[in-house]
Coordinates of C-alpha atoms and ligand atoms in Angstrom, one line a residue:
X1153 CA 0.0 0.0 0.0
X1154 CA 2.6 2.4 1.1
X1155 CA 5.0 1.6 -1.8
X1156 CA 2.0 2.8 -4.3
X1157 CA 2.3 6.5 -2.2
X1158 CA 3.1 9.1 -4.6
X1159 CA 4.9 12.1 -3.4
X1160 CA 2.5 14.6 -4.1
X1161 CA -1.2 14.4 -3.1
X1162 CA -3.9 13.6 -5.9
X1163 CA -5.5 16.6 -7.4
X1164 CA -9.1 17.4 -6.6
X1165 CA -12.0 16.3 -8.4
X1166 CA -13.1 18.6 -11.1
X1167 CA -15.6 21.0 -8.8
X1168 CA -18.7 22.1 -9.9
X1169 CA -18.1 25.5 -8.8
X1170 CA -15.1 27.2 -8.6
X1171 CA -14.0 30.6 -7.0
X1172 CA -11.1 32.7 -8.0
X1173 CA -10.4 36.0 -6.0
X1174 CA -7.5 38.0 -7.3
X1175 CA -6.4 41.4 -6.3
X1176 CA -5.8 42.6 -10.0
X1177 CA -7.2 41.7 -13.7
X1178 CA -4.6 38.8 -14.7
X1179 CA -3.4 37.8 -11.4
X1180 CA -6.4 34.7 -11.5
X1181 CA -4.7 33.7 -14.8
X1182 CA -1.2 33.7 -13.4
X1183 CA -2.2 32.2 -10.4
X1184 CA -4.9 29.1 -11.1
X1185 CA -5.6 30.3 -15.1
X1186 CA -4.7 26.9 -16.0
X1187 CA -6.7 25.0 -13.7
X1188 CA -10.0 26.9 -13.8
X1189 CA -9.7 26.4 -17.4
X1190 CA -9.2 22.4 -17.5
X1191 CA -12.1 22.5 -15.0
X1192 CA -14.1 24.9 -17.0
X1193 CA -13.8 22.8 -20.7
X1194 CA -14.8 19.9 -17.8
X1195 CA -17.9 21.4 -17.0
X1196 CA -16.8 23.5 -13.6
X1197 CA -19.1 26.6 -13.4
X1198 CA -16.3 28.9 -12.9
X1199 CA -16.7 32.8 -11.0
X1200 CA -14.1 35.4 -11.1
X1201 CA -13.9 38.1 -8.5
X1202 CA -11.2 40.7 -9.5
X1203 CA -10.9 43.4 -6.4
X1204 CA -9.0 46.3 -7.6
X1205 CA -9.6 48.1 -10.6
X1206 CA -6.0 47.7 -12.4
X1207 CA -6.0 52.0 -12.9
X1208 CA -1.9 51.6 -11.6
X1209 CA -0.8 48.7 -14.0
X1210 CA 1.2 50.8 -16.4
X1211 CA 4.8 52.4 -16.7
X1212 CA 3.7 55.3 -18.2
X1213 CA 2.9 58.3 -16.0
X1214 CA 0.9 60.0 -18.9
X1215 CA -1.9 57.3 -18.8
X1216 CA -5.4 58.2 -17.5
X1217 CA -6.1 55.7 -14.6
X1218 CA -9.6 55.3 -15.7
X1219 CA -9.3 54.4 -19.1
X1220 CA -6.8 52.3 -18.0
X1221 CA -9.3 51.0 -15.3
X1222 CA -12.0 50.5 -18.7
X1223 CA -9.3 49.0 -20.5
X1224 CA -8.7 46.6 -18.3
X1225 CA -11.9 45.3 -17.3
X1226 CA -12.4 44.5 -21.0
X1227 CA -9.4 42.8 -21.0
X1228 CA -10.2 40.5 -18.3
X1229 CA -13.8 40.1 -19.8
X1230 CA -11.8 38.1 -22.6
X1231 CA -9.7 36.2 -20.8
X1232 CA -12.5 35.2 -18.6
X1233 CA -14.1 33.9 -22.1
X1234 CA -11.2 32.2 -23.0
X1235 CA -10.9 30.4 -19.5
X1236 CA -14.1 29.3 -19.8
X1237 CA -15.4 31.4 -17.0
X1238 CA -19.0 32.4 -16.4
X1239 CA -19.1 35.2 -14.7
X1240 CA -16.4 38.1 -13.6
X1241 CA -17.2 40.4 -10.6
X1242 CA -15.4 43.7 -9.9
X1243 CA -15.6 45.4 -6.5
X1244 CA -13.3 48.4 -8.0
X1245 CA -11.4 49.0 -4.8
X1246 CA -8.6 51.2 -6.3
X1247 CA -5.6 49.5 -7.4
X1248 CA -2.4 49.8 -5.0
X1249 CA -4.5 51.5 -2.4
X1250 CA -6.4 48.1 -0.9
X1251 CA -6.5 47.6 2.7
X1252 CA -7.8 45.0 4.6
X1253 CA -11.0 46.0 5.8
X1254 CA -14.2 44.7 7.7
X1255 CA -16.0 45.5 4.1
X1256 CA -13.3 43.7 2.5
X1257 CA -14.2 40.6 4.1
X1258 CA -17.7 41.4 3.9
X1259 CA -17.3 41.8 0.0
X1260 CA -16.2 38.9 -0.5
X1261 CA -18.0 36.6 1.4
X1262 CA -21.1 37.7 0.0
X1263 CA -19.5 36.5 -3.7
X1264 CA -18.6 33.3 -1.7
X1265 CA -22.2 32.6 -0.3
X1266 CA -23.9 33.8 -3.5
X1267 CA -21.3 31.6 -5.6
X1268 CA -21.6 28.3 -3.5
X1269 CA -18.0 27.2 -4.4
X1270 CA -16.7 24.0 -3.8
X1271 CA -13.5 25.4 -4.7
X1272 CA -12.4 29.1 -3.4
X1273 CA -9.3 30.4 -4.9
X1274 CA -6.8 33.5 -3.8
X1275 CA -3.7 34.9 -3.3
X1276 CA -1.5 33.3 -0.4
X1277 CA -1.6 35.9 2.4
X1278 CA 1.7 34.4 3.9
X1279 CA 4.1 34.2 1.2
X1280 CA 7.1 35.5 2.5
X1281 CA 8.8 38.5 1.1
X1282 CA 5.0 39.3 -1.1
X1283 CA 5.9 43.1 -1.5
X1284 CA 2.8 44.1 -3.2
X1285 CA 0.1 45.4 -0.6
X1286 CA -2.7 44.0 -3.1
X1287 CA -2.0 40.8 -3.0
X1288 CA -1.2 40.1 1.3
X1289 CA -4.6 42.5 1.7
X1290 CA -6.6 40.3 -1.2
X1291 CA -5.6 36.8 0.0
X1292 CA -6.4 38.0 3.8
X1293 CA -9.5 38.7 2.9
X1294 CA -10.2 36.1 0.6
X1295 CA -8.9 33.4 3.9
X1296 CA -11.2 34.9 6.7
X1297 CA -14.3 35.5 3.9
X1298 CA -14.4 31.6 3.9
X1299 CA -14.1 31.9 7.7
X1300 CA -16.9 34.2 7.7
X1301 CA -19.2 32.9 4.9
X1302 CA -19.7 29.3 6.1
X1303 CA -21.1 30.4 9.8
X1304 CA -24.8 31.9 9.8
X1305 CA -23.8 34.1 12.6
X1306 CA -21.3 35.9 10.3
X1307 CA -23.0 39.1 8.3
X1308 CA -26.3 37.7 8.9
X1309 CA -28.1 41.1 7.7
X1310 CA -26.8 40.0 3.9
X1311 CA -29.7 37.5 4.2
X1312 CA -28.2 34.7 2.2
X1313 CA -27.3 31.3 3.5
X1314 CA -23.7 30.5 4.8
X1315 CA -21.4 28.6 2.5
X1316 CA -18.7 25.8 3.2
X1317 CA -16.5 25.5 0.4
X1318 CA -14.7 22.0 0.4
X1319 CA -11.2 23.5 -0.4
X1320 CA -9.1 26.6 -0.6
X1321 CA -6.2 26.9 -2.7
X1322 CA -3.5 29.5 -2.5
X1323 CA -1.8 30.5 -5.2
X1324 CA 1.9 31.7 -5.0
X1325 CA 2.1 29.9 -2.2
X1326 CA 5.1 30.1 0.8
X1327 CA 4.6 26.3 0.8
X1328 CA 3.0 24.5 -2.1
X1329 CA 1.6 20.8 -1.0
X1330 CA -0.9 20.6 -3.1
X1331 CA -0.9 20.5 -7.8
X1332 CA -3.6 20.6 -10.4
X1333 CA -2.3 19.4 -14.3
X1334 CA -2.6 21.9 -16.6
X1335 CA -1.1 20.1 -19.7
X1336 CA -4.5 20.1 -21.3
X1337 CA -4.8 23.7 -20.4
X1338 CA -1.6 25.6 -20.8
X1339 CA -2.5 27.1 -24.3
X1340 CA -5.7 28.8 -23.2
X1341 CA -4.2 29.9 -19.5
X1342 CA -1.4 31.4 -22.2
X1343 CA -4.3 33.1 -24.5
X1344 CA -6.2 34.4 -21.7
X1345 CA -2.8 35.8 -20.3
X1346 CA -1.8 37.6 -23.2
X1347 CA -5.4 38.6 -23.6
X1348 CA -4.5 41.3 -20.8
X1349 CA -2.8 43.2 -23.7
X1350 CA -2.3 46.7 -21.3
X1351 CA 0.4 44.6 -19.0
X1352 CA 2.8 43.3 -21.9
X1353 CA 5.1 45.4 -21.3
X1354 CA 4.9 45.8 -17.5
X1355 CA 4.3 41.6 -16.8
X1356 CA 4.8 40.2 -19.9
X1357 CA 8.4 41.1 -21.4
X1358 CA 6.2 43.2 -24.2
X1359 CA 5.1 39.6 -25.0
X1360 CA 2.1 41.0 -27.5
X1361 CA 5.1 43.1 -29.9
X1362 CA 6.7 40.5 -31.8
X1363 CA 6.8 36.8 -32.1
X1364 CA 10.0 36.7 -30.4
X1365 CA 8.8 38.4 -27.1
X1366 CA 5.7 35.7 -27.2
X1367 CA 7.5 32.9 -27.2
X1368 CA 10.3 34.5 -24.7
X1369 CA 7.1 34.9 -22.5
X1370 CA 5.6 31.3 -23.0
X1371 CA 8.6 29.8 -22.5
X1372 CA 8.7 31.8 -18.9
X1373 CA 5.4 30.8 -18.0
X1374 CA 6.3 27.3 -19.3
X1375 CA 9.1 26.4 -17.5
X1376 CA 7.4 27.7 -14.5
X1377 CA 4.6 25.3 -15.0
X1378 CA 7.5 22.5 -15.9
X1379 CA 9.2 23.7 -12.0
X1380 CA 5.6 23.4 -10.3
X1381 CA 5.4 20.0 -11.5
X1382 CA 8.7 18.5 -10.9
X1383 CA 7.6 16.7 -7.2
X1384 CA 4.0 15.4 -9.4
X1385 CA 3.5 13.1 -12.2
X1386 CA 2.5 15.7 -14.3
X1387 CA 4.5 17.4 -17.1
X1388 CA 3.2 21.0 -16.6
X1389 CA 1.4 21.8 -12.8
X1390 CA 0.0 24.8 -10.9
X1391 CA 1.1 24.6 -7.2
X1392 CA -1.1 26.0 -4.2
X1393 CA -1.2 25.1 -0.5
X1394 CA -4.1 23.2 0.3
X1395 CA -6.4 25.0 3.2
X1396 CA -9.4 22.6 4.3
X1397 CA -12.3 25.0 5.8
Ligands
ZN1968 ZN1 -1.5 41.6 -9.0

């Protein structure tokens, strides 16, 4: 029995609802893109919450935050097609100036009882080192929203029933122990990616100018997923830490 162990646990089920909060458009693709997408094209119903409204992703000072912001949301509408995704909410905090709030966790556990996931998805709050405010606030709030959204006595003015989600997975993780294949997947996570055409040059190595930069870029994000699989039996993974709520 022991001798059949593997080294790394067996990925879940394909869920019938899935999660994914991210701080900013593209960080859902980065992190799980791959994953929602195999369980999408498997039938998953798939929700997208997106916090911030992206108005500081650019290097160029002359850019007007809220066309940016417009820009953006468009660009994660299409890459929410591509995934295979249902449905993407924005709460529009501003970008870079999140904090973790009371109405944070409030905002987000009302997407989490109105979704019903069996999977929630997020940032990892305790990666060491995470330097971008965004991301520690998002996956804070994401962690204690699941807290709060499966006990009745939590928010109970918002008048919809508490939620349980089976799993939690955080993405970037400080200490991966759980993978999800995304051999089957990796193009579309790559599409859906490059569909956020306003970072290329900020996340992407200007990976929409020329052929070159594109495959400089997919080759990045492939050895990554090549790395994240190397303790699996997969050829190409996404890793998380595994929370059980
Ligand atoms: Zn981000």
């Amino acid at each position: 029995m022991y001798s059949e162990m593997r080294d790394a646990p067996e990925p879940l089920g394909t869920p019938g609802r899935a999660l994914a909060v991210g701080a900013h458009p593209d960080d859902i693709e980065f992190g799980c893109g791959g994953t929602l997408a195999r369980w999408a094209a498997a039938g998953c119903e798939v929700t997208m919450v997106v916090v911030t409204d992206g108005s500081k992703g650019s290097w160029d000072p002359a850019v007007d935050p809220s066309e940016l912001a417009a820009r953006r949301a468009a660009e994660q509408a299409t890459a929410a097609a591509q995934i295979g995704a249902s449905k993407v909410v924005q709460l529009d905090y501003v970008d870079g100036e999140l904090e973790y709030s009371m109405e944070l966790r409030r905002r987000i556990c009302e997407q989490i009882r109105l979704a019903k996931p069996d999977v929630l998805l997020s940032h990892d709050p305790w990666k060491r080192y995470q330097i971008h405010p965004d991301h520690r606030a998002t996956g804070l709030g994401a962690v204690d929203a699941m807290v709060a959204a499966r006990d009745p006595l939590f928010f109970p003015e918002m008048g919809i029933d508490p939620h349980r989600p089976g799993a939690m997975l955080l993405w970037a993780a400080d200490e991966p122990d759980h993978w999800e294949p995304i051999e089957s997947s990796f193009d579309t996570k790559l599409d859906a990616l490059l569909s956020h055409s306003s970072q290329g040059e900020t996340t992407m190595g200007d990976a929409q100018a020329s052929a070159e930069a594109r495959n400089a870029f997919r080759e990045r994000i492939h050895s990554w997923a090549v790395n994240n699989a190397a303790s699996t039996d997969f050829d190409l993974a996404e890793a998380f830490k595994r929370l059980t709520p």
